[in-house]
Coordinates of C-alpha atoms and ligand atoms in Angstrom, one line a residue:
M1 CA 159.3 -89.4 71.0
P2 CA 158.6 -89.0 74.7
L3 CA 161.6 -88.2 76.9
P4 CA 162.4 -90.4 79.9
T5 CA 160.7 -89.1 83.0
N6 CA 164.0 -88.6 84.8
T7 CA 164.7 -85.6 82.6
W8 CA 161.9 -83.6 84.2
F9 CA 162.2 -81.5 87.4
T10 CA 158.9 -81.6 89.2
E11 CA 157.8 -79.5 92.2
P12 CA 154.6 -80.8 93.8
C13 CA 152.3 -78.4 95.5
E14 CA 150.4 -80.2 98.3
E15 CA 147.9 -77.4 98.9
G16 CA 146.9 -77.3 95.3
G17 CA 147.0 -81.1 94.7
S18 CA 149.1 -80.1 91.7
A19 CA 152.6 -80.0 90.3
F20 CA 154.7 -78.0 88.0
S21 CA 157.4 -79.6 85.8
L22 CA 160.2 -78.4 83.6
R23 CA 162.1 -80.5 81.1
T24 CA 165.8 -80.5 82.1
R25 CA 168.9 -81.2 80.1
R26 CA 171.3 -81.7 83.1
K27 CA 171.9 -80.9 86.7
L28 CA 174.6 -78.1 86.8
H29 CA 175.2 -78.0 90.6
Q30 CA 174.1 -79.6 93.9
E31 CA 175.3 -78.9 97.4
Q32 CA 174.1 -79.0 101.0
S33 CA 174.9 -75.7 102.6
P34 CA 174.7 -75.4 106.4
Y35 CA 171.1 -74.1 105.9
Q36 CA 169.6 -75.8 102.8
K37 CA 170.0 -78.0 99.8
I38 CA 170.9 -75.8 96.7
E39 CA 170.5 -77.2 93.2
V40 CA 170.8 -75.7 89.7
Y41 CA 169.4 -77.3 86.5
E42 CA 169.8 -76.4 82.9
T43 CA 166.3 -76.6 81.4
D44 CA 165.1 -77.0 77.8
S45 CA 163.0 -73.8 77.7
Y46 CA 163.4 -71.7 80.9
G47 CA 167.2 -71.3 81.0
N48 CA 168.8 -72.2 84.3
L49 CA 166.7 -73.1 87.3
L50 CA 167.6 -72.5 91.0
V51 CA 166.0 -74.9 93.5
I52 CA 166.3 -74.7 97.3
D53 CA 165.1 -77.6 99.4
G54 CA 163.2 -79.0 96.4
F55 CA 161.3 -75.7 95.8
I56 CA 161.8 -73.6 92.7
M57 CA 163.3 -70.2 93.5
L58 CA 163.7 -68.8 90.0
S59 CA 164.4 -69.4 86.3
S60 CA 166.5 -67.3 83.9
R61 CA 163.5 -66.9 81.7
D62 CA 160.8 -65.5 84.0
N63 CA 162.5 -64.1 87.1
F64 CA 162.1 -60.5 85.8
L65 CA 158.4 -60.7 86.7
Y66 CA 159.0 -61.4 90.4
H67 CA 162.1 -59.2 90.8
E68 CA 160.5 -56.2 89.2
M69 CA 157.3 -56.6 91.3
M70 CA 159.3 -57.1 94.5
S71 CA 161.1 -53.8 94.0
H72 CA 159.4 -51.1 91.8
P73 CA 155.9 -50.9 93.3
A74 CA 157.3 -50.3 96.8
L75 CA 160.0 -47.9 95.7
F76 CA 157.6 -45.9 93.6
T77 CA 155.1 -45.8 96.5
H78 CA 157.6 -44.4 99.0
P79 CA 158.0 -40.6 98.4
N80 CA 161.8 -40.7 98.5
P81 CA 163.4 -44.2 98.9
R82 CA 167.0 -43.7 99.9
R83 CA 167.9 -46.5 102.4
I84 CA 166.8 -50.0 101.4
L85 CA 167.1 -53.2 103.4
I86 CA 166.6 -56.6 101.6
I87 CA 166.1 -59.6 103.9
G88 CA 166.9 -62.8 101.9
G89 CA 167.2 -62.2 98.2
G90 CA 170.5 -64.0 98.0
D91 CA 170.2 -64.5 94.2
C92 CA 170.6 -60.7 93.9
G93 CA 167.8 -60.2 91.3
T94 CA 165.8 -57.9 93.6
L95 CA 169.0 -56.0 94.5
T96 CA 169.8 -55.4 90.8
E97 CA 166.3 -53.9 90.3
V98 CA 166.5 -51.7 93.5
L99 CA 169.9 -50.3 92.4
K100 CA 168.2 -49.0 89.2
H101 CA 166.6 -46.2 91.2
A102 CA 168.7 -43.0 91.3
T103 CA 167.2 -42.0 94.7
V104 CA 168.7 -45.1 96.4
E105 CA 171.8 -44.2 98.3
Q106 CA 172.3 -47.5 100.2
V107 CA 171.1 -51.1 99.9
T108 CA 171.9 -53.6 102.7
Q109 CA 171.1 -57.2 101.7
V110 CA 171.1 -59.8 104.5
D111 CA 170.8 -63.4 103.4
I112 CA 171.4 -66.2 105.9
D113 CA 173.2 -68.3 103.3
E114 CA 176.3 -66.9 101.4
R115 CA 176.3 -70.1 99.2
V116 CA 173.1 -68.9 97.5
T117 CA 174.8 -65.7 96.4
R118 CA 178.0 -67.5 95.3
V119 CA 176.0 -70.1 93.3
S120 CA 174.0 -67.3 91.7
E121 CA 177.1 -65.4 90.7
Q122 CA 178.2 -68.6 88.9
F123 CA 174.9 -69.7 87.2
F124 CA 172.9 -66.4 87.1
P125 CA 175.5 -63.7 86.5
E126 CA 172.9 -61.4 84.9
L127 CA 171.2 -61.1 88.3
C128 CA 174.5 -60.3 90.1
R129 CA 175.8 -57.7 87.7
S130 CA 175.2 -54.9 90.3
N131 CA 176.8 -56.7 93.3
A132 CA 179.9 -54.5 93.1
D133 CA 177.8 -51.2 93.1
P134 CA 179.3 -49.1 95.9
R135 CA 175.8 -48.5 97.3
A136 CA 175.3 -52.3 97.8
H137 CA 176.3 -54.0 101.1
L138 CA 176.0 -57.8 101.1
L139 CA 175.9 -59.4 104.5
F140 CA 175.3 -63.0 105.4
E141 CA 173.4 -63.8 108.6
D142 CA 170.0 -64.5 109.9
G143 CA 167.7 -61.6 109.0
V144 CA 165.8 -61.8 112.3
R145 CA 169.0 -61.3 114.3
F146 CA 170.1 -58.5 112.0
V147 CA 166.9 -56.4 112.3
A148 CA 166.9 -56.8 116.1
R149 CA 170.3 -55.0 116.3
Q150 CA 169.5 -52.0 114.1
Q151 CA 168.6 -48.5 115.2
S152 CA 164.9 -47.4 114.9
G153 CA 164.0 -45.3 111.8
C154 CA 167.1 -46.2 109.8
V155 CA 165.4 -47.6 106.7
D156 CA 162.9 -46.3 104.1
V157 CA 161.9 -49.7 102.5
V158 CA 162.3 -53.2 103.8
I159 CA 162.0 -55.9 101.2
V160 CA 161.5 -59.5 102.5
D161 CA 162.6 -61.7 99.5
S162 CA 162.5 -64.9 101.4
T163 CA 162.0 -68.6 100.8
D164 CA 158.6 -70.1 101.6
P165 CA 157.6 -70.0 105.3
I166 CA 159.3 -73.3 106.1
G167 CA 162.9 -74.0 107.2
P168 CA 165.0 -70.9 107.9
G169 CA 162.4 -68.6 106.2
E170 CA 159.6 -69.4 108.6
V171 CA 160.6 -66.7 111.2
L172 CA 160.4 -64.1 108.4
F173 CA 156.6 -64.5 108.5
S174 CA 156.1 -63.9 112.2
Q175 CA 154.5 -60.9 114.0
D176 CA 157.6 -60.3 116.1
F177 CA 159.7 -60.0 112.9
Y178 CA 157.2 -57.5 111.3
A179 CA 157.2 -55.4 114.5
Q180 CA 161.0 -55.2 114.3
C181 CA 160.8 -54.2 110.7
R182 CA 158.3 -51.5 111.5
R183 CA 160.6 -50.2 114.2
L184 CA 163.3 -49.8 111.6
L185 CA 161.2 -47.9 109.2
G186 CA 161.2 -44.1 109.1
A187 CA 158.2 -41.8 108.3
D188 CA 156.3 -43.1 105.2
G189 CA 158.3 -46.4 105.5
L190 CA 157.1 -49.5 103.7
L191 CA 157.6 -53.2 104.0
V192 CA 157.1 -55.6 101.0
Q193 CA 157.2 -59.4 101.2
Q194 CA 156.6 -62.1 98.7
S195 CA 153.3 -63.7 99.8
E196 CA 152.8 -66.8 97.6
S197 CA 149.9 -67.8 95.5
P198 CA 146.5 -66.1 95.9
F199 CA 144.9 -69.2 94.4
Y200 CA 146.5 -71.8 96.8
H201 CA 147.7 -69.8 99.8
L202 CA 145.0 -67.2 100.7
D203 CA 144.0 -68.9 103.9
S204 CA 147.3 -70.6 104.9
I205 CA 149.7 -67.7 104.2
I206 CA 148.1 -64.4 103.0
K207 CA 145.4 -64.1 105.7
P208 CA 147.7 -64.8 108.6
M209 CA 150.2 -62.4 107.1
Y210 CA 147.6 -59.6 107.1
R211 CA 146.7 -60.3 110.7
R212 CA 150.3 -60.3 111.8
V213 CA 151.3 -57.2 109.9
R214 CA 148.4 -55.3 111.3
G215 CA 149.1 -56.8 114.7
A216 CA 152.6 -55.4 114.4
G217 CA 151.2 -51.9 114.0
F218 CA 151.2 -51.3 110.2
V219 CA 148.4 -48.9 109.2
D220 CA 147.6 -50.4 105.8
V221 CA 148.3 -53.7 103.9
L222 CA 147.6 -54.6 100.3
S223 CA 148.6 -57.6 98.1
L224 CA 149.7 -56.9 94.5
Q225 CA 149.3 -59.8 92.0
F226 CA 151.4 -60.8 89.1
P227 CA 152.0 -63.8 86.9
Q228 CA 154.9 -66.2 87.7
P229 CA 154.9 -69.2 85.5
V230 CA 157.4 -71.3 87.5
Y231 CA 155.6 -70.9 90.8
A232 CA 152.6 -73.0 92.0
S233 CA 149.5 -72.0 90.1
G234 CA 151.5 -69.5 88.0
W235 CA 149.9 -66.6 89.9
W236 CA 151.8 -64.9 92.7
T237 CA 151.6 -62.0 95.1
C238 CA 153.8 -59.6 97.0
T239 CA 152.2 -57.8 100.0
L240 CA 152.9 -54.2 100.8
A241 CA 152.5 -52.8 104.3
C242 CA 152.7 -49.1 105.2
R243 CA 154.0 -47.9 108.5
D244 CA 151.8 -44.8 108.7
M245 CA 150.0 -44.1 105.4
T246 CA 147.3 -45.7 103.3
I247 CA 148.2 -47.5 100.1
G248 CA 146.6 -46.4 96.9
T249 CA 148.6 -43.8 95.1
F250 CA 152.2 -44.0 93.9
R251 CA 154.6 -41.7 92.1
E252 CA 153.1 -42.3 88.6
Q253 CA 154.9 -39.4 87.0
A254 CA 158.2 -40.8 88.2
V255 CA 157.3 -44.2 86.8
E256 CA 156.5 -42.7 83.4
E257 CA 159.7 -40.7 83.4
R258 CA 162.0 -43.5 84.7
T259 CA 165.3 -43.7 82.9
F260 CA 165.9 -47.4 83.4
V261 CA 164.5 -50.4 81.5
T262 CA 161.8 -52.7 82.8
R263 CA 160.3 -55.7 81.0
Y264 CA 157.1 -56.1 83.0
Y265 CA 156.6 -53.2 85.4
N266 CA 155.0 -49.9 84.2
A267 CA 152.4 -47.5 85.7
A268 CA 149.4 -49.4 84.2
I269 CA 150.8 -52.7 85.5
H270 CA 151.2 -51.1 89.0
R271 CA 147.6 -49.9 89.0
A272 CA 146.3 -53.2 87.7
A273 CA 148.3 -55.2 90.2
M274 CA 146.5 -53.4 93.1
A275 CA 143.1 -54.5 91.9
M276 CA 141.9 -57.3 94.0
P277 CA 139.9 -60.2 92.6
E278 CA 136.6 -60.6 94.4
F279 CA 137.5 -63.8 96.3
M280 CA 140.6 -62.1 97.7
R281 CA 138.8 -58.9 98.6
Q282 CA 136.1 -60.7 100.4
G283 CA 138.6 -62.9 102.3
L284 CA 141.0 -60.1 103.2
L285 CA 138.6 -57.1 103.9
A286 CA 136.8 -59.2 106.5
L287 CA 139.9 -59.5 108.7
Ligands
LIG1 N1 162.2 -65.7 94.8 C1 162.3 -66.8 95.8 C2 161.1 -67.5 96.1 O1 160.1 -67.0 96.6 O2 161.0 -68.7 95.7 C3 163.1 -66.4 97.0 C4 164.4 -66.0 96.5 S1 165.8 -65.9 97.6 C5 166.8 -67.2 96.9 C6 165.3 -66.5 99.2 C7 166.4 -66.4 100.2 O3 165.9 -66.3 101.5 C8 167.4 -67.6 100.2 O4 168.6 -67.2 99.6 C9 167.6 -68.0 101.7 O5 168.9 -68.2 102.0 C10 167.0 -66.7 102.3 N2 166.6 -66.8 103.7 C11 165.8 -67.8 104.2 N3 165.6 -67.6 105.5 C12 166.4 -66.5 105.9 C13 166.6 -65.8 107.1 N4 166.0 -66.2 108.3 N5 167.3 -64.7 107.1 C14 167.9 -64.2 105.9 N6 167.7 -64.9 104.7 C15 166.9 -66.0 104.7

C-alpha cells in the first residue's frame, strides 16, 4: 500500500536534475536560528535526519562515511597532528573522529550557529559524546572572522566541515579564506574541506576550489572520493590541500596500528580514495 507523499522528505538537486527522498515517520524538530532553518526528521530506515535550509546534512545511519573521511585521511597524512581547527562541523561528528587520535592535544571547533550543536546534542547524542573531552574547545562565531584573528603557524590541520557554498557557508569557499587558513598552518600543515559530488559539482565547485586553493599558495591539492548515500548522486569528495608538501603518502603503519575503531576508513580505503576517475583527472590536472 503506497504511503501518502507527504511522508517523504525530498531534497532536489538542480545541477543533477535529480532528487533524493527518504520516507519519514515524523518531524522531530524545526526552528529558524539567526542563521538558518534547522529541521530534524525521524526516518523509516536512516535513523534521524538533520536538514539545514532544506539540504540534508547527515543521517544517523550513514554519517560515519563522511565524518571518518573528513578526519582520518588528513590526520594520517600529517606527520604529527597535534593542533586541529574545525570550521563548521556543528553536529560534532568530525570532532568525535578527530579526538580518537592520541597525537591530538587540542581541537578548536568554530561553528557560526550554536543551535546546530544544541540540536545535535539532543537528536544525535552519539555524535556529541566527546564534546566534554578536555582537548575540545567549542566556539560559536563566523569561521572567517575567527581565522583572521589567529596567529600564524598555530594549527597543524584545518578541517572545513561546512554547509554547501550558499548562505553563511559561501565565504568558506573563497580564496581569501584559504589564504588565511594557509597562514595559520605550521610546517607540513594541511587543509581539508568537504567538496560536494564529483558527478554533479566538478565544474561548479571542485574546479574553482582547486584554482582558489592553489591561488592561495597551497603546494598540492587532491580530492578523495567516498560513497555518501544521503547526498546528491550518492558519491562525495573531500579535498586535501598541503601547505608545503605533495600529497601521495600517508602514515600507513600508524593506520594499521590504530587503537580506535572505524567503520569505513582503513589503509586500503585511504589509498583507493586517492585514485581519481579519468573524467576528474582530466578536468583537474588541466587547471
Ligand atoms: N556534513 C554537512 C554537509 O556537508 O552537508 C555539513 C555539516 S555541518 C552541520 C555544517 C556547519 O557549517 C553548520 O553547522 C553551519 O552552521 C556551519 N557554518 C556555515 N557557515 C559557517 C561559517 N561562515 N562559519 C562557521 N560555521 C559555518
